[in-house]
Amino acid sequence: MKNVLLTGFEPFDGQALNASEEIAREINEATIVRHRVIAGLLPCVFGAAIKELKHLIKLHDPALVICLGQAGGRSGITPERVALNLDDARIADNAGQQPIDKPIVKAGPAAYFSTLPIKAIVHELRKHGIAAEVSQTAGTFVCNHAFYGLMHELTLHRPKVRGGFIHVPFLPEQTTGQPSLALERMVEGIRIAIAAAVEYRRDLKAVGGQTE
Ligand code: PCA
């Protein structure tokens, strides 16, 4: 059976939980469309996040890599379209680093596109009544950093492996005033996203992720 590597991030910015870590843990060892899901956890640290991701890829030799991160304030599940070659941190990471206007890979391309079928994922999620939208920016913090590191690694060394990044909202217990989604709903959503990534060899042509 082929492996799918699914990573979450540890909590950051003084928070007690990270929704992405909780989701990845719930799906660990699941079998989805004949693929075995292996969950990993990335440190919310510039540099170390990419190092751990490369280590997990080497260890598990996945056919597909999906990295999850939490984007507090968003109301749906948001597959990211593009990773920028840029670190520009509004807050310090978990090691106290706060890079400003720094390239992730010197002389690397300005950006990489996700190779996940992002619009098909949005379509499938909405079909199941789960709020979803294609996102045009993963920000410039550690999530975008890991996403860029992932796409750079796959492009250079594993061109047949598809990969990308999905941001998720807060869990209800993490917030009072902001949007959130229940853990079971997000677990269902990410399982649907993995199945879509395996089954759609080509993305849907749709406007902004909307198909109807
Ligand atoms: N979200 C942050 C980093 C870790 C996470 O879960 C981000 O969006 O960059």
PDB file of C-alpha atoms and ligand atoms in Angstrom:
ATOM      1  CA  MET A   1       0.000   0.000   0.000  1.00  0.00           C
ATOM      2  CA  LYS A   2       1.235   3.496  -0.793  1.00  0.00           C
ATOM      3  CA  ASN A   3       1.740   6.012   1.989  1.00  0.00           C
ATOM      4  CA  VAL A   4       0.246   9.460   2.422  1.00  0.00           C
ATOM      5  CA  LEU A   5       2.188  11.762   4.720  1.00  0.00           C
ATOM      6  CA  LEU A   6      -0.135  14.098   6.628  1.00  0.00           C
ATOM      7  CA  THR A   7       1.507  16.644   8.902  1.00  0.00           C
ATOM      8  CA  GLY A   8       0.133  19.015  11.533  1.00  0.00           C
ATOM      9  CA  PHE A   9       1.866  21.803  13.437  1.00  0.00           C
ATOM     10  CA  GLU A  10       2.523  22.141  17.144  1.00  0.00           C
ATOM     11  CA  PRO A  11       0.757  25.013  18.978  1.00  0.00           C
ATOM     12  CA  PHE A  12       2.309  28.464  18.528  1.00  0.00           C
ATOM     13  CA  ASP A  13       1.906  32.059  19.707  1.00  0.00           C
ATOM     14  CA  GLY A  14       1.258  30.905  23.284  1.00  0.00           C
ATOM     15  CA  GLN A  15      -1.801  28.841  22.352  1.00  0.00           C
ATOM     16  CA  ALA A  16      -2.571  25.545  24.101  1.00  0.00           C
ATOM     17  CA  LEU A  17      -3.730  23.658  20.992  1.00  0.00           C
ATOM     18  CA  ASN A  18      -3.210  23.600  17.271  1.00  0.00           C
ATOM     19  CA  ALA A  19      -6.242  22.317  15.323  1.00  0.00           C
ATOM     20  CA  SER A  20      -3.965  20.913  12.606  1.00  0.00           C
ATOM     21  CA  GLU A  21      -2.126  18.687  15.105  1.00  0.00           C
ATOM     22  CA  GLU A  22      -5.399  17.331  16.510  1.00  0.00           C
ATOM     23  CA  ILE A  23      -6.742  16.532  13.030  1.00  0.00           C
ATOM     24  CA  ALA A  24      -3.565  14.805  11.825  1.00  0.00           C
ATOM     25  CA  ARG A  25      -3.463  12.682  14.979  1.00  0.00           C
ATOM     26  CA  GLU A  26      -7.061  11.506  14.442  1.00  0.00           C
ATOM     27  CA  ILE A  27      -6.323  10.360  10.879  1.00  0.00           C
ATOM     28  CA  ASN A  28      -3.015   8.619  11.664  1.00  0.00           C
ATOM     29  CA  GLU A  29      -2.972   5.043  10.341  1.00  0.00           C
ATOM     30  CA  ALA A  30      -6.290   5.398   8.513  1.00  0.00           C
ATOM     31  CA  THR A  31      -6.634   3.691   5.146  1.00  0.00           C
ATOM     32  CA  ILE A  32      -8.119   6.024   2.521  1.00  0.00           C
ATOM     33  CA  VAL A  33      -8.607   4.830  -1.079  1.00  0.00           C
ATOM     34  CA  ARG A  34      -5.966   2.122  -0.706  1.00  0.00           C
ATOM     35  CA  HIS A  35      -3.455   4.526   0.809  1.00  0.00           C
ATOM     36  CA  ARG A  36      -2.124   4.366   4.359  1.00  0.00           C
ATOM     37  CA  VAL A  37      -2.018   7.692   6.159  1.00  0.00           C
ATOM     38  CA  ILE A  38       0.986   8.426   8.333  1.00  0.00           C
ATOM     39  CA  ALA A  39       0.708  11.501  10.534  1.00  0.00           C
ATOM     40  CA  GLY A  40       3.665  13.668  11.475  1.00  0.00           C
ATOM     41  CA  LEU A  41       4.115  16.750  13.616  1.00  0.00           C
ATOM     42  CA  LEU A  42       6.151  19.780  12.543  1.00  0.00           C
ATOM     43  CA  PRO A  43       7.735  22.271  14.958  1.00  0.00           C
ATOM     44  CA  CYS A  44       6.509  25.845  14.486  1.00  0.00           C
ATOM     45  CA  VAL A  45      10.085  26.929  13.889  1.00  0.00           C
ATOM     46  CA  PHE A  46      11.637  28.389  10.737  1.00  0.00           C
ATOM     47  CA  GLY A  47      14.256  25.999   9.371  1.00  0.00           C
ATOM     48  CA  ALA A  48      13.442  23.135  11.741  1.00  0.00           C
ATOM     49  CA  ALA A  49       9.980  22.664  10.191  1.00  0.00           C
ATOM     50  CA  ILE A  50      11.472  21.999   6.737  1.00  0.00           C
ATOM     51  CA  LYS A  51      14.189  19.793   8.212  1.00  0.00           C
ATOM     52  CA  GLU A  52      11.611  17.593   9.966  1.00  0.00           C
ATOM     53  CA  LEU A  53       9.406  17.478   6.882  1.00  0.00           C
ATOM     54  CA  LYS A  54      12.308  16.283   4.700  1.00  0.00           C
ATOM     55  CA  HIS A  55      13.169  13.682   7.338  1.00  0.00           C
ATOM     56  CA  LEU A  56       9.568  12.368   7.349  1.00  0.00           C
ATOM     57  CA  ILE A  57       9.505  12.209   3.543  1.00  0.00           C
ATOM     58  CA  LYS A  58      12.725  10.198   3.498  1.00  0.00           C
ATOM     59  CA  LEU A  59      11.464   7.884   6.235  1.00  0.00           C
ATOM     60  CA  HIS A  60       8.007   7.140   4.792  1.00  0.00           C
ATOM     61  CA  ASP A  61       8.577   7.520   1.046  1.00  0.00           C
ATOM     62  CA  PRO A  62       5.010   8.856   0.505  1.00  0.00           C
ATOM     63  CA  ALA A  63       3.133   9.019  -2.800  1.00  0.00           C
ATOM     64  CA  LEU A  64       1.340  12.142  -1.585  1.00  0.00           C
ATOM     65  CA  VAL A  65       2.168  14.779   1.042  1.00  0.00           C
ATOM     66  CA  ILE A  66      -0.419  17.069   2.625  1.00  0.00           C
ATOM     67  CA  CYS A  67       0.676  19.554   5.263  1.00  0.00           C
ATOM     68  CA  LEU A  68      -1.956  21.061   7.529  1.00  0.00           C
ATOM     69  CA  GLY A  69      -1.746  24.317   9.452  1.00  0.00           C
ATOM     70  CA  GLN A  70      -4.107  26.419  11.514  1.00  0.00           C
ATOM     71  CA  ALA A  71      -5.306  29.774  10.223  1.00  0.00           C
ATOM     72  CA  GLY A  72      -7.298  31.314  13.067  1.00  0.00           C
ATOM     73  CA  GLY A  73     -10.035  33.585  11.761  1.00  0.00           C
ATOM     74  CA  ARG A  74     -10.845  31.545   8.645  1.00  0.00           C
ATOM     75  CA  SER A  75     -14.253  29.912   8.613  1.00  0.00           C
ATOM     76  CA  GLY A  76     -13.657  27.006   6.236  1.00  0.00           C
ATOM     77  CA  ILE A  77     -11.079  24.488   5.075  1.00  0.00           C
ATOM     78  CA  THR A  78      -8.766  26.263   2.647  1.00  0.00           C
ATOM     79  CA  PRO A  79      -6.412  24.438   0.258  1.00  0.00           C
ATOM     80  CA  GLU A  80      -3.565  26.817  -0.548  1.00  0.00           C
ATOM     81  CA  ARG A  81      -2.708  27.571  -4.164  1.00  0.00           C
ATOM     82  CA  VAL A  82       0.762  29.089  -3.879  1.00  0.00           C
ATOM     83  CA  ALA A  83       3.879  29.000  -1.685  1.00  0.00           C
ATOM     84  CA  LEU A  84       6.063  32.134  -1.725  1.00  0.00           C
ATOM     85  CA  ASN A  85       9.835  32.193  -1.359  1.00  0.00           C
ATOM     86  CA  LEU A  86       9.518  34.569   1.566  1.00  0.00           C
ATOM     87  CA  ASP A  87       9.743  34.599   5.350  1.00  0.00           C
ATOM     88  CA  ASP A  88       8.214  37.725   6.886  1.00  0.00           C
ATOM     89  CA  ALA A  89       7.080  37.000  10.416  1.00  0.00           C
ATOM     90  CA  ARG A  90       4.556  39.165  12.259  1.00  0.00           C
ATOM     91  CA  ILE A  91       5.265  37.229  15.487  1.00  0.00           C
ATOM     92  CA  ALA A  92       8.185  35.144  16.756  1.00  0.00           C
ATOM     93  CA  ASP A  93       8.234  31.401  16.051  1.00  0.00           C
ATOM     94  CA  ASN A  94       8.547  28.843  18.874  1.00  0.00           C
ATOM     95  CA  ALA A  95      12.336  29.344  18.946  1.00  0.00           C
ATOM     96  CA  GLY A  96      12.079  33.141  19.187  1.00  0.00           C
ATOM     97  CA  GLN A  97      13.072  33.753  15.567  1.00  0.00           C
ATOM     98  CA  GLN A  98      11.358  36.492  13.598  1.00  0.00           C
ATOM     99  CA  PRO A  99      12.804  36.719  10.091  1.00  0.00           C
ATOM    100  CA  ILE A 100      11.790  39.786   8.090  1.00  0.00           C
ATOM    101  CA  ASP A 101      11.809  39.928   4.276  1.00  0.00           C
ATOM    102  CA  LYS A 102      14.084  36.874   3.912  1.00  0.00           C
ATOM    103  CA  PRO A 103      14.038  34.377   1.049  1.00  0.00           C
ATOM    104  CA  ILE A 104      13.512  30.750   2.134  1.00  0.00           C
ATOM    105  CA  VAL A 105      15.817  29.407  -0.580  1.00  0.00           C
ATOM    106  CA  LYS A 106      18.378  31.888  -1.905  1.00  0.00           C
ATOM    107  CA  ALA A 107      18.111  31.950  -5.697  1.00  0.00           C
ATOM    108  CA  GLY A 108      15.078  29.650  -5.530  1.00  0.00           C
ATOM    109  CA  PRO A 109      12.020  30.440  -7.665  1.00  0.00           C
ATOM    110  CA  ALA A 110       9.766  33.203  -6.333  1.00  0.00           C
ATOM    111  CA  ALA A 111       6.913  30.740  -5.845  1.00  0.00           C
ATOM    112  CA  TYR A 112       5.643  27.198  -6.337  1.00  0.00           C
ATOM    113  CA  PHE A 113       2.071  26.128  -7.033  1.00  0.00           C
ATOM    114  CA  SER A 114       0.426  23.322  -5.080  1.00  0.00           C
ATOM    115  CA  THR A 115       0.231  20.080  -7.055  1.00  0.00           C
ATOM    116  CA  LEU A 116      -2.920  19.013  -5.193  1.00  0.00           C
ATOM    117  CA  PRO A 117      -6.238  19.250  -7.084  1.00  0.00           C
ATOM    118  CA  ILE A 118      -7.262  22.239  -4.963  1.00  0.00           C
ATOM    119  CA  LYS A 119     -10.521  23.036  -6.732  1.00  0.00           C
ATOM    120  CA  ALA A 120     -11.616  19.397  -6.763  1.00  0.00           C
ATOM    121  CA  ILE A 121     -10.958  19.289  -3.017  1.00  0.00           C
ATOM    122  CA  VAL A 122     -13.108  22.395  -2.492  1.00  0.00           C
ATOM    123  CA  HIS A 123     -15.842  20.887  -4.678  1.00  0.00           C
ATOM    124  CA  GLU A 124     -15.866  17.609  -2.735  1.00  0.00           C
ATOM    125  CA  LEU A 125     -15.883  19.375   0.628  1.00  0.00           C
ATOM    126  CA  ARG A 126     -18.820  21.592  -0.335  1.00  0.00           C
ATOM    127  CA  LYS A 127     -20.680  18.557  -1.666  1.00  0.00           C
ATOM    128  CA  HIS A 128     -20.488  17.192   1.880  1.00  0.00           C
ATOM    129  CA  GLY A 129     -21.659  20.507   3.360  1.00  0.00           C
ATOM    130  CA  ILE A 130     -18.259  21.535   4.684  1.00  0.00           C
ATOM    131  CA  ALA A 131     -17.268  25.193   4.214  1.00  0.00           C
ATOM    132  CA  ALA A 132     -14.262  25.404   1.892  1.00  0.00           C
ATOM    133  CA  GLU A 133     -12.518  27.848  -0.399  1.00  0.00           C
ATOM    134  CA  VAL A 134      -9.300  27.994  -2.403  1.00  0.00           C
ATOM    135  CA  SER A 135      -6.870  30.330  -0.643  1.00  0.00           C
ATOM    136  CA  GLN A 136      -4.493  32.441  -2.711  1.00  0.00           C
ATOM    137  CA  THR A 137      -1.990  32.984   0.087  1.00  0.00           C
ATOM    138  CA  ALA A 138      -0.625  30.849   2.896  1.00  0.00           C
ATOM    139  CA  GLY A 139       0.813  34.003   4.518  1.00  0.00           C
ATOM    140  CA  THR A 140       4.513  34.522   5.164  1.00  0.00           C
ATOM    141  CA  PHE A 141       4.941  32.703   8.496  1.00  0.00           C
ATOM    142  CA  VAL A 142       5.991  29.094   9.239  1.00  0.00           C
ATOM    143  CA  CYS A 143       3.143  27.454   7.278  1.00  0.00           C
ATOM    144  CA  ASN A 144       4.110  29.142   4.018  1.00  0.00           C
ATOM    145  CA  HIS A 145       7.739  28.362   4.891  1.00  0.00           C
ATOM    146  CA  ALA A 146       7.044  24.614   5.238  1.00  0.00           C
ATOM    147  CA  PHE A 147       4.838  24.648   2.128  1.00  0.00           C
ATOM    148  CA  TYR A 148       7.626  26.246   0.064  1.00  0.00           C
ATOM    149  CA  GLY A 149      10.183  23.814   1.519  1.00  0.00           C
ATOM    150  CA  LEU A 150       7.901  20.907   0.604  1.00  0.00           C
ATOM    151  CA  MET A 151       7.355  22.004  -2.982  1.00  0.00           C
ATOM    152  CA  HIS A 152      11.061  22.764  -3.452  1.00  0.00           C
ATOM    153  CA  GLU A 153      12.012  19.303  -2.181  1.00  0.00           C
ATOM    154  CA  LEU A 154       9.419  17.511  -4.331  1.00  0.00           C
ATOM    155  CA  THR A 155      10.298  19.513  -7.444  1.00  0.00           C
ATOM    156  CA  LEU A 156      14.011  18.821  -7.091  1.00  0.00           C
ATOM    157  CA  HIS A 157      14.035  15.249  -5.786  1.00  0.00           C
ATOM    158  CA  ARG A 158      10.583  13.620  -6.101  1.00  0.00           C
ATOM    159  CA  PRO A 159       8.805  15.101  -9.114  1.00  0.00           C
ATOM    160  CA  LYS A 160       6.217  12.292  -9.206  1.00  0.00           C
ATOM    161  CA  VAL A 161       5.046  12.925  -5.650  1.00  0.00           C
ATOM    162  CA  ARG A 162       2.155  15.362  -5.316  1.00  0.00           C
ATOM    163  CA  GLY A 163       1.987  17.746  -2.431  1.00  0.00           C
ATOM    164  CA  GLY A 164       0.452  20.842  -0.971  1.00  0.00           C
ATOM    165  CA  PHE A 165      -0.859  22.673   2.021  1.00  0.00           C
ATOM    166  CA  ILE A 166      -4.296  23.059   3.612  1.00  0.00           C
ATOM    167  CA  HIS A 167      -5.138  25.632   6.294  1.00  0.00           C
ATOM    168  CA  VAL A 168      -7.898  24.858   8.785  1.00  0.00           C
ATOM    169  CA  PRO A 169      -9.918  27.099  11.151  1.00  0.00           C
ATOM    170  CA  PHE A 170      -9.847  27.110  14.958  1.00  0.00           C
ATOM    171  CA  LEU A 171     -11.523  24.369  16.985  1.00  0.00           C
ATOM    172  CA  PRO A 172     -14.530  25.651  18.986  1.00  0.00           C
ATOM    173  CA  GLU A 173     -12.623  25.412  22.302  1.00  0.00           C
ATOM    174  CA  GLN A 174      -9.866  27.720  20.980  1.00  0.00           C
ATOM    175  CA  THR A 175     -11.958  30.817  20.483  1.00  0.00           C
ATOM    176  CA  THR A 176     -14.987  32.772  21.589  1.00  0.00           C
ATOM    177  CA  GLY A 177     -15.581  35.434  18.952  1.00  0.00           C
ATOM    178  CA  GLN A 178     -13.920  33.848  15.895  1.00  0.00           C
ATOM    179  CA  PRO A 179     -15.210  31.264  13.417  1.00  0.00           C
ATOM    180  CA  SER A 180     -14.470  27.609  14.182  1.00  0.00           C
ATOM    181  CA  LEU A 181     -15.282  24.063  13.086  1.00  0.00           C
ATOM    182  CA  ALA A 182     -15.795  20.953  15.221  1.00  0.00           C
ATOM    183  CA  LEU A 183     -12.947  18.433  15.236  1.00  0.00           C
ATOM    184  CA  GLU A 184     -15.102  15.621  13.739  1.00  0.00           C
ATOM    185  CA  ARG A 185     -16.133  17.898  10.891  1.00  0.00           C
ATOM    186  CA  MET A 186     -12.535  18.843  10.121  1.00  0.00           C
ATOM    187  CA  VAL A 187     -11.379  15.220  10.362  1.00  0.00           C
ATOM    188  CA  GLU A 188     -14.135  14.273   7.904  1.00  0.00           C
ATOM    189  CA  GLY A 189     -13.076  17.178   5.673  1.00  0.00           C
ATOM    190  CA  ILE A 190      -9.406  16.247   5.594  1.00  0.00           C
ATOM    191  CA  ARG A 191     -10.274  12.600   4.905  1.00  0.00           C
ATOM    192  CA  ILE A 192     -12.349  13.834   1.946  1.00  0.00           C
ATOM    193  CA  ALA A 193      -9.436  16.031   0.815  1.00  0.00           C
ATOM    194  CA  ILE A 194      -7.027  13.077   0.899  1.00  0.00           C
ATOM    195  CA  ALA A 195      -9.453  10.911  -1.088  1.00  0.00           C
ATOM    196  CA  ALA A 196      -9.908  13.693  -3.664  1.00  0.00           C
ATOM    197  CA  ALA A 197      -6.137  14.174  -3.948  1.00  0.00           C
ATOM    198  CA  VAL A 198      -5.745  10.457  -4.694  1.00  0.00           C
ATOM    199  CA  GLU A 199      -8.705  10.161  -7.061  1.00  0.00           C
ATOM    200  CA  TYR A 200      -8.556  13.335  -9.145  1.00  0.00           C
ATOM    201  CA  ARG A 201      -5.516  13.003 -11.357  1.00  0.00           C
ATOM    202  CA  ARG A 202      -6.368  16.365 -12.869  1.00  0.00           C
ATOM    203  CA  ASP A 203      -7.916  19.357 -11.146  1.00  0.00           C
ATOM    204  CA  LEU A 204     -11.363  20.677 -12.012  1.00  0.00           C
ATOM    205  CA  LYS A 205     -11.585  23.860 -14.056  1.00  0.00           C
ATOM    206  CA  ALA A 206     -13.767  26.053 -11.924  1.00  0.00           C
ATOM    207  CA  VAL A 207     -13.925  29.685 -10.970  1.00  0.00           C
ATOM    208  CA  GLY A 208     -12.352  30.391  -7.581  1.00  0.00           C
ATOM    209  CA  GLY A 209     -13.026  26.884  -6.411  1.00  0.00           C
ATOM    210  CA  GLN A 210     -16.753  27.230  -7.108  1.00  0.00           C
ATOM    211  CA  THR A 211     -18.201  24.554  -9.308  1.00  0.00           C
ATOM    212  CA  GLU A 212     -21.913  25.229  -9.178  1.00  0.00           C
TER     213      GLU A 212
HETATM  214  N1  PCA B   1      -0.178  28.109  11.505  1.00  0.00           N
HETATM  215  C1  PCA B   1       0.892  29.058  11.310  1.00  0.00           C
HETATM  216  C2  PCA B   1       2.155  28.308  11.614  1.00  0.00           C
HETATM  217  C3  PCA B   1       1.738  27.039  12.266  1.00  0.00           C
HETATM  218  C4  PCA B   1       0.284  26.968  12.072  1.00  0.00           C
HETATM  219  O1  PCA B   1      -0.446  26.016  12.373  1.00  0.00           O
HETATM  220  C5  PCA B   1       0.862  29.689   9.919  1.00  0.00           C
HETATM  221  O2  PCA B   1      -0.225  29.805   9.322  1.00  0.00           O
HETATM  222  O3  PCA B   1       1.910  30.082   9.409  1.00  0.00           O
END
